[in-house]
Amino acid sequence: MVLDARLLLFWLVSLRAGARTPDGGGWSSRSDVTLQDEGRCNIDVWDGGSLSHRGFLERYAFSRPVIIRGLTDNTVFRSLCSRSRLLEEYGARRVRLSTGNTHSYRKVDVLFQDYLDVLLKPQAPHVLANDTLYFFGDTNFTEWRRLLERYAPPPYDLLGRSKAFSFGIAGPGTGVPFHWHGPGYSEVIYGRKRWLLYPPDQEPRFHPNRTTLSWLAETYPRLPEDKAPLECTIRPGEVLYFPDRWWHATLNLETSVFISTFLG
């Protein structure tokens, strides 16, 4: 298959150990594939102590995304999410994988150990979203209770909304094409995750069976400025809030562990 030159350029990898944090939780090594294009960041970023709950409600909760650093202390949860700790606790249990297709409901059940050893790998640029399997969105809360109960979610609530957690682990180049749902938060525990967002009245042009990786290489460079998304790459210790019905797509720039808090 002949790939677009921009796609090949985008899929440049780095083997630099210097790009890693000292504690990678066993999810990264000197030979790991990583994507280096983090894109720009045109979303407001706050330190946790600088944005009050009232300020969050007035400025962002119902109008636009925001990134908040150091909002909670999840040091303990992070240690429990190392590769070795998760394999010890959940390696022999089955997990349910989803496809990357926006409109697909296909699920595949595999042993967690098999997912990490066989399926957790870089996304090839030409693979369709329907052929991409990743662990996110179908966490069995009963089996994973001991882990999820140690997570400290963002404290800023929306009145009348309950919290539901989705825990995920995905390889470089994977992600979800554009879709929308209710409001929520996303926090990266290990790795880096690039986010692209549009308001509810600005539906992006995309094919539900094409990956975010291919959208960034083929569609993104041709967008006029007024059609460009809000975007940013979040790292461990950072939380991104997305309002109700905002379109969003994600791309894991390296092997990533992450958790979303949906406000239902």
Coordinates of C-alpha atoms in Angstrom, one line a residue:
M1 CA 0.0 0.0 0.0
V2 CA 1.3 3.5 -0.9
L3 CA 0.9 5.8 2.0
D4 CA 0.5 9.6 1.9
A5 CA 3.9 11.3 2.4
R6 CA 2.5 13.3 5.3
L7 CA 1.4 10.0 7.0
L8 CA 4.9 8.7 6.8
L9 CA 6.3 11.9 8.2
F10 CA 3.8 11.8 11.0
W11 CA 4.7 8.3 11.9
L12 CA 8.3 9.1 12.6
V13 CA 9.4 7.4 15.8
S14 CA 11.9 8.2 18.5
L15 CA 14.0 5.8 20.4
R16 CA 15.3 8.4 22.8
A17 CA 15.2 7.5 26.5
G18 CA 15.3 11.2 27.3
A19 CA 11.7 11.5 26.2
R20 CA 10.6 9.3 29.1
T21 CA 9.8 10.2 32.7
P22 CA 12.0 8.5 35.3
D23 CA 9.1 6.3 36.4
G24 CA 7.4 4.7 33.4
G25 CA 5.6 2.1 35.4
G26 CA 7.1 -0.6 33.2
W27 CA 5.1 0.7 30.2
S28 CA 8.1 2.2 28.4
S29 CA 11.6 1.2 27.4
R30 CA 14.4 2.5 25.3
S31 CA 13.1 0.7 22.2
D32 CA 9.4 1.8 22.5
V33 CA 7.7 3.5 19.6
T34 CA 6.6 7.0 20.3
L35 CA 5.0 9.7 18.2
Q36 CA 6.7 13.0 18.5
D37 CA 4.1 15.4 17.1
E38 CA 2.3 16.7 20.2
G39 CA 0.6 19.5 18.1
R40 CA -0.2 22.9 19.5
C41 CA -2.1 23.6 22.7
N42 CA -4.9 26.1 22.4
I43 CA -6.9 25.0 25.4
D44 CA -6.7 26.9 28.7
V45 CA -4.4 25.3 31.2
W46 CA -4.7 26.0 34.9
D47 CA -2.8 24.8 38.0
G48 CA -5.2 23.1 40.4
G49 CA -4.8 25.7 43.2
S50 CA -5.6 28.6 40.8
L51 CA -9.0 27.6 39.5
S52 CA -11.8 27.4 42.1
H53 CA -14.9 25.2 41.7
R54 CA -16.9 28.3 41.2
G55 CA -14.5 29.5 38.5
F56 CA -14.7 26.2 36.8
L57 CA -18.5 26.2 36.8
E58 CA -18.7 29.8 35.5
R59 CA -16.0 29.7 32.9
Y60 CA -15.8 26.1 31.6
A61 CA -18.4 23.5 32.8
F62 CA -21.0 24.4 30.2
S63 CA -19.0 26.2 27.5
R64 CA -15.5 24.9 26.7
P65 CA -12.8 22.4 27.6
V66 CA -10.1 23.1 30.1
I67 CA -6.9 21.4 31.4
I68 CA -6.1 21.4 35.1
R69 CA -2.7 20.3 36.5
G70 CA -2.2 18.9 40.0
L71 CA -6.0 18.9 40.7
T72 CA -5.7 15.6 42.6
D73 CA -3.0 13.4 44.1
N74 CA -3.1 10.0 42.5
T75 CA 0.4 8.9 43.5
V76 CA -0.9 5.6 45.1
F77 CA -3.2 4.9 42.1
R78 CA -0.3 5.5 39.7
S79 CA 1.8 2.9 41.6
L80 CA -1.0 0.4 41.4
C81 CA -1.2 0.9 37.6
S82 CA 2.4 -0.2 36.9
R83 CA 2.6 -3.1 34.4
S84 CA 3.8 -5.6 37.0
R85 CA 1.2 -4.7 39.6
L86 CA -1.7 -4.9 37.1
L87 CA -0.4 -8.2 35.7
E88 CA -0.1 -9.7 39.2
E89 CA -3.7 -8.7 40.1
Y90 CA -5.5 -9.0 36.8
G91 CA -3.4 -11.0 34.3
A92 CA -5.6 -14.1 34.5
R93 CA -8.8 -12.2 34.2
R94 CA -10.7 -11.5 31.0
V95 CA -11.1 -8.0 29.7
R96 CA -13.4 -6.7 27.0
L97 CA -11.9 -4.9 24.1
S98 CA -13.6 -2.3 21.8
T99 CA -12.8 -1.3 18.2
G100 CA -11.7 2.2 17.2
N101 CA -14.7 2.6 14.8
T102 CA -17.0 5.4 16.0
H103 CA -20.1 3.5 15.1
S104 CA -19.0 -0.1 15.9
Y105 CA -20.3 -2.1 18.8
R106 CA -18.1 -5.1 18.2
K107 CA -16.4 -6.5 21.4
V108 CA -13.7 -9.1 21.9
D109 CA -13.0 -10.8 25.2
V110 CA -9.4 -11.8 25.9
L111 CA -7.2 -12.5 28.9
F112 CA -5.6 -9.3 30.2
Q113 CA -2.1 -10.9 30.0
D114 CA -2.7 -11.7 26.3
Y115 CA -3.9 -8.2 25.6
L116 CA -0.6 -6.8 27.1
D117 CA 1.7 -9.4 25.5
V118 CA 0.1 -9.7 22.1
L119 CA -2.3 -6.9 21.2
L120 CA -0.8 -3.9 23.0
K121 CA 1.4 -2.7 20.2
P122 CA 1.8 0.3 17.9
Q123 CA -1.0 1.1 15.5
A124 CA 0.1 0.7 11.9
P125 CA -0.8 3.9 9.9
H126 CA -2.9 2.1 7.2
V127 CA -5.0 -0.1 9.6
L128 CA -8.7 0.8 9.7
A129 CA -10.4 1.7 13.0
N130 CA -12.6 -1.4 12.8
D131 CA -9.5 -3.6 13.0
T132 CA -8.0 -1.7 16.0
L133 CA -8.7 -3.3 19.4
Y134 CA -8.0 -1.5 22.6
F135 CA -8.9 -1.8 26.3
F136 CA -11.2 1.1 27.3
G137 CA -14.8 1.7 28.1
D138 CA -15.9 -1.7 29.3
T139 CA -14.2 -2.0 32.7
N140 CA -15.9 -4.5 34.9
F141 CA -16.2 -2.4 38.1
T142 CA -16.8 -5.5 40.3
E143 CA -13.6 -7.2 39.3
W144 CA -11.6 -4.0 39.1
R145 CA -13.1 -2.4 42.3
R146 CA -9.9 -2.6 44.4
L147 CA -8.1 -0.5 41.8
L148 CA -10.8 2.0 40.9
E149 CA -11.6 2.7 44.5
R150 CA -8.1 4.0 44.9
Y151 CA -8.5 6.6 42.2
A152 CA -9.1 10.2 43.3
P153 CA -11.4 11.7 40.7
P154 CA -11.5 15.5 39.9
P155 CA -13.4 17.1 42.8
Y156 CA -15.3 19.6 40.6
D157 CA -18.8 18.2 40.3
L158 CA -21.8 19.2 38.1
L159 CA -25.0 19.4 40.1
G160 CA -27.2 16.3 39.7
R161 CA -24.5 14.3 37.9
S162 CA -23.1 11.0 39.1
K163 CA -19.6 9.6 38.3
A164 CA -18.7 6.6 36.3
F165 CA -15.1 5.5 35.6
S166 CA -13.6 4.0 32.5
F167 CA -10.0 2.7 32.8
G168 CA -7.9 2.1 29.7
I169 CA -4.5 1.0 28.3
A170 CA -3.6 1.5 24.7
G171 CA -0.5 1.4 22.4
P172 CA 1.1 4.2 20.3
G173 CA -1.0 5.5 17.4
T174 CA -4.2 4.1 18.8
G175 CA -7.2 6.3 19.7
V176 CA -10.8 6.9 19.1
P177 CA -12.1 8.9 16.0
F178 CA -14.5 11.8 16.5
H179 CA -17.6 11.1 18.6
W180 CA -19.6 12.9 21.4
H181 CA -21.4 12.0 24.6
G182 CA -22.0 13.6 28.0
P183 CA -19.4 15.7 29.9
G184 CA -16.5 14.3 31.8
Y185 CA -12.8 14.3 32.6
S186 CA -9.8 12.3 31.3
E187 CA -6.6 11.9 33.2
V188 CA -3.3 10.3 31.9
I189 CA -1.6 8.0 34.4
Y190 CA 1.3 7.0 32.2
G191 CA 2.2 8.2 28.7
R192 CA 0.8 11.0 26.6
K193 CA -2.6 11.5 24.9
R194 CA -3.4 14.1 22.3
W195 CA -6.9 15.5 22.2
L196 CA -8.8 17.2 19.4
L197 CA -12.1 18.9 20.1
Y198 CA -15.0 20.7 18.4
P199 CA -18.1 22.4 19.9
P200 CA -21.4 20.7 19.4
D201 CA -22.5 22.9 16.5
Q202 CA -19.2 22.3 14.5
E203 CA -19.3 18.7 13.4
P204 CA -15.8 17.7 12.0
R205 CA -15.5 15.9 8.7
F206 CA -14.2 12.4 9.3
H207 CA -14.8 8.8 8.3
P208 CA -15.9 6.7 11.3
N209 CA -13.7 3.8 10.2
R210 CA -10.5 5.9 9.7
T211 CA -8.2 6.3 12.6
T212 CA -7.3 9.5 14.4
L213 CA -3.8 8.9 13.2
S214 CA -4.8 8.9 9.5
W215 CA -7.2 12.0 10.1
L216 CA -4.2 13.9 11.5
A217 CA -2.1 13.0 8.5
E218 CA -4.6 13.5 5.7
T219 CA -7.3 15.9 6.8
Y220 CA -5.8 18.1 9.5
P221 CA -3.0 19.7 7.3
R222 CA -5.7 20.9 4.9
L223 CA -8.0 22.6 7.4
P224 CA -8.4 26.3 7.1
E225 CA -7.7 28.1 10.4
D226 CA -11.4 28.7 11.2
K227 CA -12.0 24.9 10.9
A228 CA -9.1 23.8 13.1
P229 CA -9.9 22.0 16.3
L230 CA -9.1 23.0 19.9
E231 CA -6.3 20.6 20.9
C232 CA -3.7 19.8 23.4
T233 CA -1.6 16.8 24.6
I234 CA -2.0 15.9 28.2
R235 CA 0.6 14.2 30.3
P236 CA 0.6 12.3 33.7
G237 CA -0.9 14.5 36.4
E238 CA -3.0 16.5 34.0
V239 CA -6.8 16.3 33.7
L240 CA -8.8 17.4 30.7
Y241 CA -12.4 18.4 31.1
F242 CA -14.8 18.2 28.1
P243 CA -18.3 19.7 28.2
D244 CA -21.5 18.0 27.1
R245 CA -21.9 17.0 23.5
W246 CA -18.5 18.3 22.4
W247 CA -16.9 16.3 19.5
H248 CA -13.6 14.8 20.4
A249 CA -11.0 12.4 19.1
T250 CA -7.9 11.1 20.8
L251 CA -4.5 9.7 19.9
N252 CA -2.1 7.9 22.2
L253 CA 1.4 9.1 21.4
E254 CA 3.0 6.3 23.3
T255 CA 1.8 3.3 25.4
S256 CA -0.6 5.1 27.7
V257 CA -2.6 4.2 30.8
F258 CA -5.5 6.5 31.4
I259 CA -8.9 6.9 33.2
S260 CA -12.0 8.9 32.3
T261 CA -14.6 10.1 34.7
F262 CA -18.0 10.4 33.0
L263 CA -20.6 12.7 34.6
G264 CA -23.8 10.9 33.8

